[in-house]
Each structure stands twice: as C-alpha cells, then as structure tokens.
Tab-separated table of C-alpha atoms and ligand atoms in Angstrom:
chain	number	residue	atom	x	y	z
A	21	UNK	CA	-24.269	18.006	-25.658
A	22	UNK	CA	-21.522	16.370	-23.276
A	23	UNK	CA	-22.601	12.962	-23.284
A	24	UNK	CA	-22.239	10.831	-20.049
A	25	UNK	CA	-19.604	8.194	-22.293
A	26	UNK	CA	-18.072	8.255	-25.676
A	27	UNK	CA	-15.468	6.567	-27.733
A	28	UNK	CA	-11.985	8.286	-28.845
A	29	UNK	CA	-11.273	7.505	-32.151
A	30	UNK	CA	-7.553	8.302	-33.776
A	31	UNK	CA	-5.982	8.585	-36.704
A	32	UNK	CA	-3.895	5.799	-36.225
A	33	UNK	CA	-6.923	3.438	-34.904
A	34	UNK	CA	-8.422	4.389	-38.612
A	35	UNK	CA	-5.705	3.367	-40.458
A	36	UNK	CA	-5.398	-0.056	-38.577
A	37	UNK	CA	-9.069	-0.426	-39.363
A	38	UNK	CA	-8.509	0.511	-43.124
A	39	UNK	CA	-5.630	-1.706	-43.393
A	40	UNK	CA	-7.836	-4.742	-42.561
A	41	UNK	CA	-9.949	-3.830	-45.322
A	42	UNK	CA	-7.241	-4.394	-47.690
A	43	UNK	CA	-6.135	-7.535	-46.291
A	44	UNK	CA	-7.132	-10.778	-47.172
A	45	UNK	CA	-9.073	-11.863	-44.176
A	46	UNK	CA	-12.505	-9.706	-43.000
A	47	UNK	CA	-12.726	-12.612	-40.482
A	48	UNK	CA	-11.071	-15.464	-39.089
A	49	UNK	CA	-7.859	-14.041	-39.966
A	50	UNK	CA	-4.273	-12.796	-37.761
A	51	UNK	CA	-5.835	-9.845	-36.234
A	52	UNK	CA	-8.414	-11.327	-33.755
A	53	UNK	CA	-5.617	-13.971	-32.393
A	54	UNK	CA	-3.065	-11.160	-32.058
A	55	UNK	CA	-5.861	-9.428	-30.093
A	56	UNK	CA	-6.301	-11.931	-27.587
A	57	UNK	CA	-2.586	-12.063	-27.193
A	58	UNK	CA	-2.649	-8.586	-26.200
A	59	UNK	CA	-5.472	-8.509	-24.089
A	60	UNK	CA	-4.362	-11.813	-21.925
A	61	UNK	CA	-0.469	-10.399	-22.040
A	62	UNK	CA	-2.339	-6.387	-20.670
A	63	UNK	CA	-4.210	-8.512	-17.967
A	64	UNK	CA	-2.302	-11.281	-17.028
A	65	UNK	CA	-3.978	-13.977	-18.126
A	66	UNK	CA	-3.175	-17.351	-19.310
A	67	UNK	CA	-6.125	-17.601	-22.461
A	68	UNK	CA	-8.048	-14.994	-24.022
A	69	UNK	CA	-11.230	-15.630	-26.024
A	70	UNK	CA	-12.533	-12.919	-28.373
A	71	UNK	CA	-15.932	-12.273	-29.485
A	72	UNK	CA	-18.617	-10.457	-30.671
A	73	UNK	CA	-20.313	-8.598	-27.094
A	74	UNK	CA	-19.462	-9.355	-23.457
A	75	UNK	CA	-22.855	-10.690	-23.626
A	76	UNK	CA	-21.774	-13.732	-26.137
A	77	UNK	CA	-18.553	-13.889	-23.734
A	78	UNK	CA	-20.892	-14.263	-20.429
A	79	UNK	CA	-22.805	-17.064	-22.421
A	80	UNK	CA	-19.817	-18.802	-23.629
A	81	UNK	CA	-18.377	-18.641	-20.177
A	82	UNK	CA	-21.631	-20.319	-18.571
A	83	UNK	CA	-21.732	-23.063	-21.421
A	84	UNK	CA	-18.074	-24.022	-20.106
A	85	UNK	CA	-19.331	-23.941	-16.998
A	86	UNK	CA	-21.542	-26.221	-17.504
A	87	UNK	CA	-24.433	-24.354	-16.005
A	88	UNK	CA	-27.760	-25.764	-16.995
A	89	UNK	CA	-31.303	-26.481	-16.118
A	90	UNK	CA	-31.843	-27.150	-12.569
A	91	UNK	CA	-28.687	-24.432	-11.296
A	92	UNK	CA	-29.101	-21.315	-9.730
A	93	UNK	CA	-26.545	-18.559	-10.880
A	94	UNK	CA	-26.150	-15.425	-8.453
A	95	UNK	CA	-25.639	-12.045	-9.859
A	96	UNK	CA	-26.172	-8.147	-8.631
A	97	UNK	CA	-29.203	-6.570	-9.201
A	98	UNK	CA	-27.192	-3.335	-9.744
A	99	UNK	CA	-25.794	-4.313	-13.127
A	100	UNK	CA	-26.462	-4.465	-16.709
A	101	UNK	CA	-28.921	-7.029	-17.833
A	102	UNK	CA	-26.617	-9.132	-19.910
A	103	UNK	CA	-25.018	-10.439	-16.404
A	104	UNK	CA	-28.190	-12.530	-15.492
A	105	UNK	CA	-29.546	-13.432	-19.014
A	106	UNK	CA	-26.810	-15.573	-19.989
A	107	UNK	CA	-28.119	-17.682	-16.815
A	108	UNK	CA	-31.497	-17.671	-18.658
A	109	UNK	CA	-29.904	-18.581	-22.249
A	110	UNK	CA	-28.592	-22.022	-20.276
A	111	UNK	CA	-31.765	-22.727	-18.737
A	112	UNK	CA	-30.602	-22.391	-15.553
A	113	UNK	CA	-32.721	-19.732	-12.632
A	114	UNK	CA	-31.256	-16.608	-12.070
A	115	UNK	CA	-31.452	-15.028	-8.102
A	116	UNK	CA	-29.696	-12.002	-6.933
A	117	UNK	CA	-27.257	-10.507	-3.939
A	118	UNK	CA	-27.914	-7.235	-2.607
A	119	UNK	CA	-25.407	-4.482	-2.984
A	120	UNK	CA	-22.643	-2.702	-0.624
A	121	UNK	CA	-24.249	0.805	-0.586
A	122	UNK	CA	-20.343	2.364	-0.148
A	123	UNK	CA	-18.844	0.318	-3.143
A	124	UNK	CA	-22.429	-0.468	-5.298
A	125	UNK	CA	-20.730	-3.762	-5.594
A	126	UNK	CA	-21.997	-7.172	-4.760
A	127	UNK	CA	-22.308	-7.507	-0.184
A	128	UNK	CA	-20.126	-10.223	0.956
A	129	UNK	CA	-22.207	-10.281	3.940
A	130	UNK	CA	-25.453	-10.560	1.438
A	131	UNK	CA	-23.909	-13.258	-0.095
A	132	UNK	CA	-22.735	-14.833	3.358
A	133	UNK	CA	-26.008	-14.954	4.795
A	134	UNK	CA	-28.081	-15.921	1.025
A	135	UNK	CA	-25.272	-18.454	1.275
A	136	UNK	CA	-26.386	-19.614	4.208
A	137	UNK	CA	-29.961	-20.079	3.917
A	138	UNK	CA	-29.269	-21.574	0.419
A	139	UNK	CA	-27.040	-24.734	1.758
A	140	UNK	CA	-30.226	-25.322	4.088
A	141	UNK	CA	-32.857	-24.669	1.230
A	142	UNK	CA	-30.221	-26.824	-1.325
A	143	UNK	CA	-30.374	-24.564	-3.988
A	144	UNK	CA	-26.728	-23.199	-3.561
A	145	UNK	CA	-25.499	-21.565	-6.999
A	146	UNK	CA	-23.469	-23.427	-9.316
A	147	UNK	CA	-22.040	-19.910	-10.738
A	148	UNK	CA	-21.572	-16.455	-8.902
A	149	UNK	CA	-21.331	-13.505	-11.062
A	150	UNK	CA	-19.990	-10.235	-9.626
A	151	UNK	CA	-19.925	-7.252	-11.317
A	152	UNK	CA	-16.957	-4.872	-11.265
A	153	UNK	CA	-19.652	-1.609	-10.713
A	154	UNK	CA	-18.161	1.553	-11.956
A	155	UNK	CA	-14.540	-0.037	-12.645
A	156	UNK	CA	-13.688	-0.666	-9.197
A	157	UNK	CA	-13.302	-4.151	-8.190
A	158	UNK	CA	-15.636	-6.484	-6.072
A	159	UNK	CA	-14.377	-7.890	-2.376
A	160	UNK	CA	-12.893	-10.754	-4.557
A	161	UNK	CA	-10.693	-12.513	-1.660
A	162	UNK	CA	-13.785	-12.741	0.009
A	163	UNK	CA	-16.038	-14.167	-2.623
A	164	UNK	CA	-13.753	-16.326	-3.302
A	165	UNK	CA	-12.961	-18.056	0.166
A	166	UNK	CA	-16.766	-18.685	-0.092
A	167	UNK	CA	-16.767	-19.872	-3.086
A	168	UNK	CA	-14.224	-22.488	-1.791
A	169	UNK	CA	-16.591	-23.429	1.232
A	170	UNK	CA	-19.900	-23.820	-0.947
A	171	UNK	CA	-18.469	-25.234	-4.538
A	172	UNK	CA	-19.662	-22.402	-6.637
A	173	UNK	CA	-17.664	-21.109	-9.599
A	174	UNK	CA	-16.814	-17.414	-10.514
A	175	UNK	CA	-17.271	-15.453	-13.614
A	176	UNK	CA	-16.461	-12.045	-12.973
A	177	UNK	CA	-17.862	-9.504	-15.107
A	178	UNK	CA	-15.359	-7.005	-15.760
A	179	UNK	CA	-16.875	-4.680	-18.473
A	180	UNK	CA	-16.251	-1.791	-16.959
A	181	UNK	CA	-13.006	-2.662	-15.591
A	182	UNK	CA	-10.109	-3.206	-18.148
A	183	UNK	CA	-7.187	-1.878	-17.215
A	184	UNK	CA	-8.293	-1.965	-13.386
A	185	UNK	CA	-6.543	-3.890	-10.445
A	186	UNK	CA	-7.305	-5.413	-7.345
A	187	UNK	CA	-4.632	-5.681	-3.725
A	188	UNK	CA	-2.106	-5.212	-6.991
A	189	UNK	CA	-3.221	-7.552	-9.393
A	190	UNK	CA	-4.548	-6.535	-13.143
A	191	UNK	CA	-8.252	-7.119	-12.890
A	192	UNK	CA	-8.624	-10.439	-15.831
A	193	UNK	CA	-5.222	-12.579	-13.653
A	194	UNK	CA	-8.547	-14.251	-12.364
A	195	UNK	CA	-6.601	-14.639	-9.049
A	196	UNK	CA	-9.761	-15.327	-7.447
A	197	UNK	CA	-12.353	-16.750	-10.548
A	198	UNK	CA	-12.742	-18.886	-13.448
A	199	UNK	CA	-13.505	-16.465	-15.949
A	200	UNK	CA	-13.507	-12.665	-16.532
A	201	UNK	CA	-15.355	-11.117	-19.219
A	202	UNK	CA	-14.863	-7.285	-20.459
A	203	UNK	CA	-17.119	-5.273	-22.936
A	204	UNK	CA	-15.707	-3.207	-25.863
A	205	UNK	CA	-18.962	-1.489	-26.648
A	206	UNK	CA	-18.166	2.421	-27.121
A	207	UNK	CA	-19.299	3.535	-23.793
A	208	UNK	CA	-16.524	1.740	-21.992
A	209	UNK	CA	-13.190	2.049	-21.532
A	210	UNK	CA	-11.774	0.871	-25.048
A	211	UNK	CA	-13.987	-0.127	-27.694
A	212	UNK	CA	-14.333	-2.610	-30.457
A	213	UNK	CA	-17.601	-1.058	-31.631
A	214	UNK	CA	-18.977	-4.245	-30.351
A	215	UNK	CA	-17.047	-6.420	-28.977
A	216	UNK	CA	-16.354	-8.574	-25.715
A	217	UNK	CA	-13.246	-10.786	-24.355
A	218	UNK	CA	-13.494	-14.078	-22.006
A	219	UNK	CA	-10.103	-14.546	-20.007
A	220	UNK	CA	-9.292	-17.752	-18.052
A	221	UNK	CA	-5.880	-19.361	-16.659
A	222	UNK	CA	-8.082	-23.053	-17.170
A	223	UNK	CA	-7.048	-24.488	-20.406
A	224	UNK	CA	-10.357	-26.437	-20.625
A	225	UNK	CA	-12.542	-23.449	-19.828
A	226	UNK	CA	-10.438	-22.003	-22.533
A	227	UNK	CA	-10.974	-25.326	-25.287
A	228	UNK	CA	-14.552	-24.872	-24.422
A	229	UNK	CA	-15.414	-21.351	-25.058
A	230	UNK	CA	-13.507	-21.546	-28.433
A	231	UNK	CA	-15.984	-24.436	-28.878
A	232	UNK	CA	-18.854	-22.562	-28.202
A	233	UNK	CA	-17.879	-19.014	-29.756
A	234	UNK	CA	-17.727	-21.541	-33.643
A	235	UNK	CA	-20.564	-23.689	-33.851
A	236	UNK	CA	-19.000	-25.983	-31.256
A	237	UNK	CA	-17.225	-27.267	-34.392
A	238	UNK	CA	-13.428	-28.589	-33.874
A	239	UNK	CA	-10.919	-29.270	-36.152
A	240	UNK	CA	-8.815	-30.725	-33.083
A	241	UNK	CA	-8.462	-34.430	-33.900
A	242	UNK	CA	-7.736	-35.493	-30.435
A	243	UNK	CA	-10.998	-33.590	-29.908
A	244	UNK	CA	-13.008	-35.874	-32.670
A	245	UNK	CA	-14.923	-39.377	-32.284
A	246	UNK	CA	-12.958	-40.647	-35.276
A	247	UNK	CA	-9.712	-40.006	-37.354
A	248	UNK	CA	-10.252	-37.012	-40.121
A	249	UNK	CA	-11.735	-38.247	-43.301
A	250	UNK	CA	-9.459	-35.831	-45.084
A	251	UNK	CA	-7.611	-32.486	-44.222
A	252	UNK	CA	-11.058	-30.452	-45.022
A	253	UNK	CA	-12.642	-32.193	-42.058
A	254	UNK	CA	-14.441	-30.931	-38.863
A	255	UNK	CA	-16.748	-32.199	-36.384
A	256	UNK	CA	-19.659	-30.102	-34.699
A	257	UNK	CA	-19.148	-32.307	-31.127
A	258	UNK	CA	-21.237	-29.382	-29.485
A	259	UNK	CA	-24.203	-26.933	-29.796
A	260	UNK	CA	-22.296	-23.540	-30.536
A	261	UNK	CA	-23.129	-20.431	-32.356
A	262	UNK	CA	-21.463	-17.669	-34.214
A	263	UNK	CA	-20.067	-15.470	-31.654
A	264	UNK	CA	-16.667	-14.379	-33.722
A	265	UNK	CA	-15.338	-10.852	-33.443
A	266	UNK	CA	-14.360	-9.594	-36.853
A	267	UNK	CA	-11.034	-8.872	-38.135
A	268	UNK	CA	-12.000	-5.101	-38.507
A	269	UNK	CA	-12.876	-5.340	-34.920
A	270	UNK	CA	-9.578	-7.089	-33.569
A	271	UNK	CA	-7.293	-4.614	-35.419
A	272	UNK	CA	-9.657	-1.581	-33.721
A	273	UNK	CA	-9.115	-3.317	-30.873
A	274	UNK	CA	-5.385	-3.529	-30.748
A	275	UNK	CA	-4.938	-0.201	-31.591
A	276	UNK	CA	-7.181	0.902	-28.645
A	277	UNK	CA	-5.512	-1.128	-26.544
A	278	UNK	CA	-1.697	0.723	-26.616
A	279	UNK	CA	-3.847	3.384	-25.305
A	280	UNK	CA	-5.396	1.347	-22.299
A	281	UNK	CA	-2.962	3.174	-19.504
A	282	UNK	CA	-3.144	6.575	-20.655
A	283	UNK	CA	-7.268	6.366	-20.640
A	284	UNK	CA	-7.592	4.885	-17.222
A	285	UNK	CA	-4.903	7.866	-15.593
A	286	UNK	CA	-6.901	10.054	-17.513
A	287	UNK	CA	-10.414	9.033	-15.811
A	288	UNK	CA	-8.902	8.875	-12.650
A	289	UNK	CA	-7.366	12.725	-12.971
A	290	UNK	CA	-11.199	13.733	-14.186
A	291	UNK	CA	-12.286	11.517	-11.139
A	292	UNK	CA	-10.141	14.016	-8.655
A	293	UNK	CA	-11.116	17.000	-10.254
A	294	UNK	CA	-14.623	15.902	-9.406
A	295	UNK	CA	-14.156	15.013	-5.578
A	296	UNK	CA	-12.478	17.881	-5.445
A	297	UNK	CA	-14.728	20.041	-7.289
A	298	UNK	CA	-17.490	18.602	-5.184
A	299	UNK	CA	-16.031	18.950	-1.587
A	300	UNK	CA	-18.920	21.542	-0.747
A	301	UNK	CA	-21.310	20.213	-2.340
A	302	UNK	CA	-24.260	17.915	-0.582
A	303	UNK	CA	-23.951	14.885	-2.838
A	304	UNK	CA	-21.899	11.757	-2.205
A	305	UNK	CA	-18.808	10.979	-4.510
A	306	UNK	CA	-17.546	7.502	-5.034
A	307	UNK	CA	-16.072	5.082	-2.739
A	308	UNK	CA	-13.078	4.044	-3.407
A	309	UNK	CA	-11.506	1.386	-1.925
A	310	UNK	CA	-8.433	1.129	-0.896
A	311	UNK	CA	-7.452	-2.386	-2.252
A	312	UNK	CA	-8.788	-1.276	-5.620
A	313	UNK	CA	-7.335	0.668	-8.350
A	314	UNK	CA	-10.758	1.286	-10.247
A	315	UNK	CA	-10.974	1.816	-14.305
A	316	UNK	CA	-13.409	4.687	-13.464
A	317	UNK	CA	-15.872	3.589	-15.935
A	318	UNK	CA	-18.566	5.431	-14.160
A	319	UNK	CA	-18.336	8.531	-11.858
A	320	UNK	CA	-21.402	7.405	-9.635
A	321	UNK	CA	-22.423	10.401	-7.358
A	322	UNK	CA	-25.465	9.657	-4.916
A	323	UNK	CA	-27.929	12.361	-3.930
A	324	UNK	CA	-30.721	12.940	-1.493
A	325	UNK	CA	-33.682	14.824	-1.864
A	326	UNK	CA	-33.216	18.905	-0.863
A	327	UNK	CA	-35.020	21.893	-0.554
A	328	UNK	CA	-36.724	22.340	-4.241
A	329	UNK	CA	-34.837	19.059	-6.034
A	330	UNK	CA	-35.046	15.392	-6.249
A	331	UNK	CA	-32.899	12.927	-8.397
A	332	UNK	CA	-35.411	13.260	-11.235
A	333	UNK	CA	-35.249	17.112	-10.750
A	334	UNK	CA	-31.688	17.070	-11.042
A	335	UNK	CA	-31.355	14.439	-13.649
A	336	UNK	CA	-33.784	16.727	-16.006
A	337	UNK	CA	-31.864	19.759	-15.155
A	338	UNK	CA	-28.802	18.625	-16.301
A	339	UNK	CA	-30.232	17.133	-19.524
A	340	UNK	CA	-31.837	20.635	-20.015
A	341	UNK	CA	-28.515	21.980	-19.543
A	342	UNK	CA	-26.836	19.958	-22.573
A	343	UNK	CA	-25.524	16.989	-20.098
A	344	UNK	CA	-25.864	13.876	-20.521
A	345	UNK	CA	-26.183	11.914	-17.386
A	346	UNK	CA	-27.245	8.170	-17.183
A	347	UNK	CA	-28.943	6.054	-14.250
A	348	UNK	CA	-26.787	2.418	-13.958
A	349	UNK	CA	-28.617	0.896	-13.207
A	350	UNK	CA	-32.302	-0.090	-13.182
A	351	UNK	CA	-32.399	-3.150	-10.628
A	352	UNK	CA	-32.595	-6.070	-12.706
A	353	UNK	CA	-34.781	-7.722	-10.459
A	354	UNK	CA	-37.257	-4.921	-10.881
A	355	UNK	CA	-37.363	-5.459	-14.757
A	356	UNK	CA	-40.596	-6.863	-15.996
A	357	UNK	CA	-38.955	-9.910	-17.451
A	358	UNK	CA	-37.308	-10.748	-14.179
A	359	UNK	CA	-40.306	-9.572	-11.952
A	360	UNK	CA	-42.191	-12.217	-13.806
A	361	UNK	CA	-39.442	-15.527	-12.648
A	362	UNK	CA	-39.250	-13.489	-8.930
A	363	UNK	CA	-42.023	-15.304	-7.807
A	364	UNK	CA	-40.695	-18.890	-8.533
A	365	UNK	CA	-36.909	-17.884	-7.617
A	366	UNK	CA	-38.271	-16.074	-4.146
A	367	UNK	CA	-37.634	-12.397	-4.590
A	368	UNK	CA	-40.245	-9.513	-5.694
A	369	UNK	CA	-39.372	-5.982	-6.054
A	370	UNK	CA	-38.791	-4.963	-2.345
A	371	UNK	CA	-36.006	-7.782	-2.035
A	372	UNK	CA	-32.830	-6.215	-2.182
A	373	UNK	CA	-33.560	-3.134	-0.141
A	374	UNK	CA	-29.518	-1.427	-0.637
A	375	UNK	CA	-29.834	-1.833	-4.162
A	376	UNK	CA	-33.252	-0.305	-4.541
A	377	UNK	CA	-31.949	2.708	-2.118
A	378	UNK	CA	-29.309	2.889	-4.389
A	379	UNK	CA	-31.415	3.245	-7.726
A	380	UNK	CA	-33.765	6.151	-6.090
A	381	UNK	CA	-30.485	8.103	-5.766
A	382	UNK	CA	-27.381	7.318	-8.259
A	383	UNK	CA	-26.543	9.644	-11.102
A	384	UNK	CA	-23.634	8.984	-13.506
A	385	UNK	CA	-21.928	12.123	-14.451
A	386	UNK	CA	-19.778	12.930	-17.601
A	387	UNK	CA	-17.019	10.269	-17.545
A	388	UNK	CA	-14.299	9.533	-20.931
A	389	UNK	CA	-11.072	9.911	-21.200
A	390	UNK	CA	-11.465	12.744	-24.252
A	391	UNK	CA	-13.844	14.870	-21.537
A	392	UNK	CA	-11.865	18.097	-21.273
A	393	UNK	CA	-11.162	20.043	-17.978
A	394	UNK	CA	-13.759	23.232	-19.055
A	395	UNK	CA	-16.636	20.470	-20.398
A	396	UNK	CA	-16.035	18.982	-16.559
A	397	UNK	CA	-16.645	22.131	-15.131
A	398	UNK	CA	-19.673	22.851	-17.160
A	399	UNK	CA	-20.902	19.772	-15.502
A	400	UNK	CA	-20.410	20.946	-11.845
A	401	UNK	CA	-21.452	24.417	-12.654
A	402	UNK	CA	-24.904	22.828	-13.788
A	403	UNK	CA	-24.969	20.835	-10.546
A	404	UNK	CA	-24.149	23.369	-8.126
A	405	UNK	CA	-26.814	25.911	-9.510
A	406	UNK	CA	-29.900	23.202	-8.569
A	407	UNK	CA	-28.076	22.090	-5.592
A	408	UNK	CA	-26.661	25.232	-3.719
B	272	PLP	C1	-21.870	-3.350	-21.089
B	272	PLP	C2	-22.098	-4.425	-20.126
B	272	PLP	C3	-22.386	-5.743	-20.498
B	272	PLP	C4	-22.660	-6.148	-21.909
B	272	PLP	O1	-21.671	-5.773	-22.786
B	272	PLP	P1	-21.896	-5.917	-24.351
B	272	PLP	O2	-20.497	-5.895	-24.892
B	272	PLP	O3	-22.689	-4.717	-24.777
B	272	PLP	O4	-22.594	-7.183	-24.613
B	272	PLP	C5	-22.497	-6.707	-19.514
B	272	PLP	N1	-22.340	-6.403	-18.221
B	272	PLP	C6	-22.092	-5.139	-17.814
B	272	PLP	C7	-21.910	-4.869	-16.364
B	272	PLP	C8	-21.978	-4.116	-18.753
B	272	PLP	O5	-21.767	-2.866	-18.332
C-alpha cells in the first residue's frame, strides 16, 4: 500500500528521541525552548510558541486575540476542521469565504465582496483565518490590505506549509498576519507525532499564548497583582490549559527540522515528475502560483467525469490498486456540526458554490518526501489505465 502521506523516520531522529529519555526532563525541560528557537530562526520569526497540535496553537492564537462571544471569525470551507473550531472553543460564530478554484485557497474577491456586505450588516470578523491549501500560500498582500481597511486580525494557518514562501519571504515572517500556526502531525511535512507551533513578531501575542498554552499561570512578577510570597510562587491571572509539547516531542522535532529543505525540494521534484507525467492526461494538476514557493503538502489533481469513470470511480480504483489517495477536504460548512450553526450564521450547504465544485472533483495523490520515483509511477500507471 503507497499511502497518500507518511512520516520519515531516521536513525539519527531515534537517537535524539532516546536521548531525551535519559535526560532529566520528559517535559518542561531545554528541548522544547531550543525547538522554538529553531523553528522561529527556519521561518523568520520573532517568537515561537510550541505545543501539543496546531489545533491547541489555533486556540491559543484566538485566546490572544481576544476573540470571544459576539465575533465572527472567517475561515475556508476547504480546510481541515480544526481552522473553524477554535472560533467555536472562544464562543465566538464561525462563517466562511469561498475558494479560488485555480489556487483552492481562500478568494480575495469572496472575501472583498463578504467584506462588503458585512460592514453594512455590522458583523465584520474580528479574526480572518486563511489556510495555506496544499502548501502553497494564500493572496496574503491582498488579505492583508483588507484587513487594514476593515480592522480584522490574521491568523494564518500554515500546517501544510513549513518550509514554504511567499513574493520571497519564509511562510511564518508573518509579513502580512498576527499569527501563523503549523502542524507536526505525521502526514505533514515534518512531524512531532503530534505537535503544532504558533509564530508571531508581537511580543504580547507572544506573552499571551505562553499564558494560555500553561494554565494561564505566570511566574512573571511584573505580570502578578502582588509581589511573590516566596520564590515557589505563581499566579493563575488567566483561564489556560495544558497545551505543552513534550520534551520527547521537541527533540523529534529538531531533528526533523535539519531536514526541512531537503523534504520540501524533494516534494517539489515528485511534484514535476507528476505534471510531467500527466501532460496527456485529462485531469487538472496544481496551480501554482507564481509568487509562491509551495511546501507541496498535497498534490491536488482535479478531475471531471469521462466516458465509464467518476471521482468516486477513480478514487476506488486506485484504492483497489494498493493507493492510497485522500479527499481534502470535506467542506466544513457541509459538516453536520456546522450545517446545524449555518442557519443562524446565514449559509446552508449550497453557499460556497467554488468550494463545493471543488469537493465533487479533488483527489490527493501519493505525496512524501520518502515516495520513490517507481512507487510514483505506480501511481500514474493506475490512473492512466481508468482514465485513457
Ligand atoms: C492538520 C491540520 C490542522 C490540525 O493540525 P493538528 O496538529 O492535527 O491539530 C489544522 N489545519 C489544517 C489546515 C490542517 O491540515
């Protein structure tokens, strides 16, 4: 079975893990600090905040946002649904931007005209969230002079798109946002087994997701509502919760991470081999923009029906075959749970037309930087005998 993503795991990741083991810390020790370093040094950013899932970082990231009941927060409906439920975990209402059907990325001119209506309506979003689809970086000098004109603030959500730029820039330099959050689960580009980052140039976003990644407990007497009582004090000053990456994790992490370059040139060779292996066949191949330099998370191909297939055909066919394709992703707004708040936010299923185009079509092919040349080709043989 060639799975759609998968982890590479080395000898010398192993022995960085094992050496953890035999340290003194299993938490809260050198390793996750010296992670962070790395990461905001990699991405050019000012703070880096480690913790468990990109999920915990998206809800820490809100929290020092300050998002809360009464806001509106803006996200894709073509993403993973951790990028709208840390709206939900502040209380706030969640509504969504339809997608660029070239890029699968959040429209500017969706978000211009939702922007719009919105000022009239006064329920403008307090936070924008747009996801990096696939690796390849949203129209961020866009969002961003909007984001200027209507007050929002911007979290990207970069979890597939560490080691990435945009016009030049290391996707995480937050050039043009607040925040950017990546994922280290195994299917993306480096892996912490779980794992996520928050990265911000803001040194009070930065106090604040600390806060909220430990209890919201300080030891920072500057920070405190009275001196110390003693040198074992601490103060909970905020509602937190235990969001801290292991030690085990960090160390995992680093080690991944001197191998950040070589993965991403290595997805973008397998994404060549692809367009090229595809030039005669009737599917689409990614976009790719030309003021991005994608991560290549995903290799997104988009198909119409044909004479005796269909996506689901084709999907099963390749399973059948011993490949593991994927469908990213199911429009969030679609999801019972989010069907269920459409009616109050003012969207039901057919809202977002690109994005549920998008869904009837996409297929994510084979895509990690261990996926071999011959296991590639297995993968276009497969397609090209149900599609030619
Ligand atoms: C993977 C992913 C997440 C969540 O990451 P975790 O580390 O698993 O919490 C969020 N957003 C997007 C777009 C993702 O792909």
């Amino acid at each position: 079975m060639i799975p759609y993503a998968c982890q590479t795991i080395t000898q010398t990741d192993i022995d960085a893990v094992t050496d953890v083991l035999k340290s003194d810390f299993l938490t809260q020790g050198p390793q996750v600090p010296r992670f962070e370093a790395c990461v905001a040094h990699r991405v050019a950013g000012q703070y880096a905040i480690a913790v468990n899932s990109a999920t915990s970082a998206l809800h820490i990231a809100c929290l020092a946002l300050e998002l809360g009941a009464g806001d509106w927060l803006w996200t894709t409906p073509i993403t993973f649904v951790a990028s709208a439920n840390c709206a939900v975990y502040c209380g706030a209402q969640v509504d969504f931007v339809d997608i660029d059907p070239d890029t699968f990325n959040m429209s500017v001119t969706a978000l211009r005209i939702k922007l719009v209506n919105a000022e009239k309506s006064g329920k403008l979003p307090k936070i924008v969230i747009p996801v990096h689809m696939a690796g390849q970086s949203c129209d961020m000098r866009a969002i961003y002079a909007l984001s200027e004109k209507y007050g929002f603030r911007i979290i990207e959500d970069a979890s597939h798109a560490i080691g990435g730029q945009y016009e030049g820039a290391m996707i995480g330099s937050c050039r043009h946002s607040d925040i950017t959050i990546f994922s280290f689960h195994p299917v993306k580009i480096i892996t912490t087994a779980e794992g996520g980052m928050a990265v911000t140039n803001q040194p009070d976003l930065a106090q604040r997701m600390r806060l909220y990644r430990n209890h919201g407990i300080t030891r920072d007497a500057a920070a405190m509502t009275q001196p110390p009582d003693g040198n074992w004090y601490y103060q909970q000053i905020a509602l937190g919760y235990n969001y801290r990456m292991t030690e085990l994790q960090a160390a995992l992490g680093i080690s991944q991470m001197q191998r950040l370059e070589e993965y991403v040139a290595r997805r973008h060779q397998l994404a060549d081999r692809y367009d090229a292996l595809f030039k005669d066949v009737p599917l689409k191949t990614p976009f790719r923009s030309p003021a991005s330099y994608s991560a290549f998370h995903l290799y997104i191909i988009r198909l119409d029906s044909g004479p005796g297939y269909s996506r689901e055909t084709v999907f099963d066919h390749l399973c059948a075959a011993g490949i593991g394709v994927n469908v990213h992703y199911i429009p969030v707004h679609t999801q019972p749970y989010y069907a269920r708040l459409g009616s109050a936010a003012g969207y039901d299923a057919q809202s977002f037309p690109e994005a549920n185009r998008y869904y009837q079509q996409a297929i994510s092919l084979p895509m990690y930087a261990a996926l071999s040349d011959v296991q590639q080709d297995d993968v276009v043989e497969a397609l090209k005998q149900v599609l030619l």
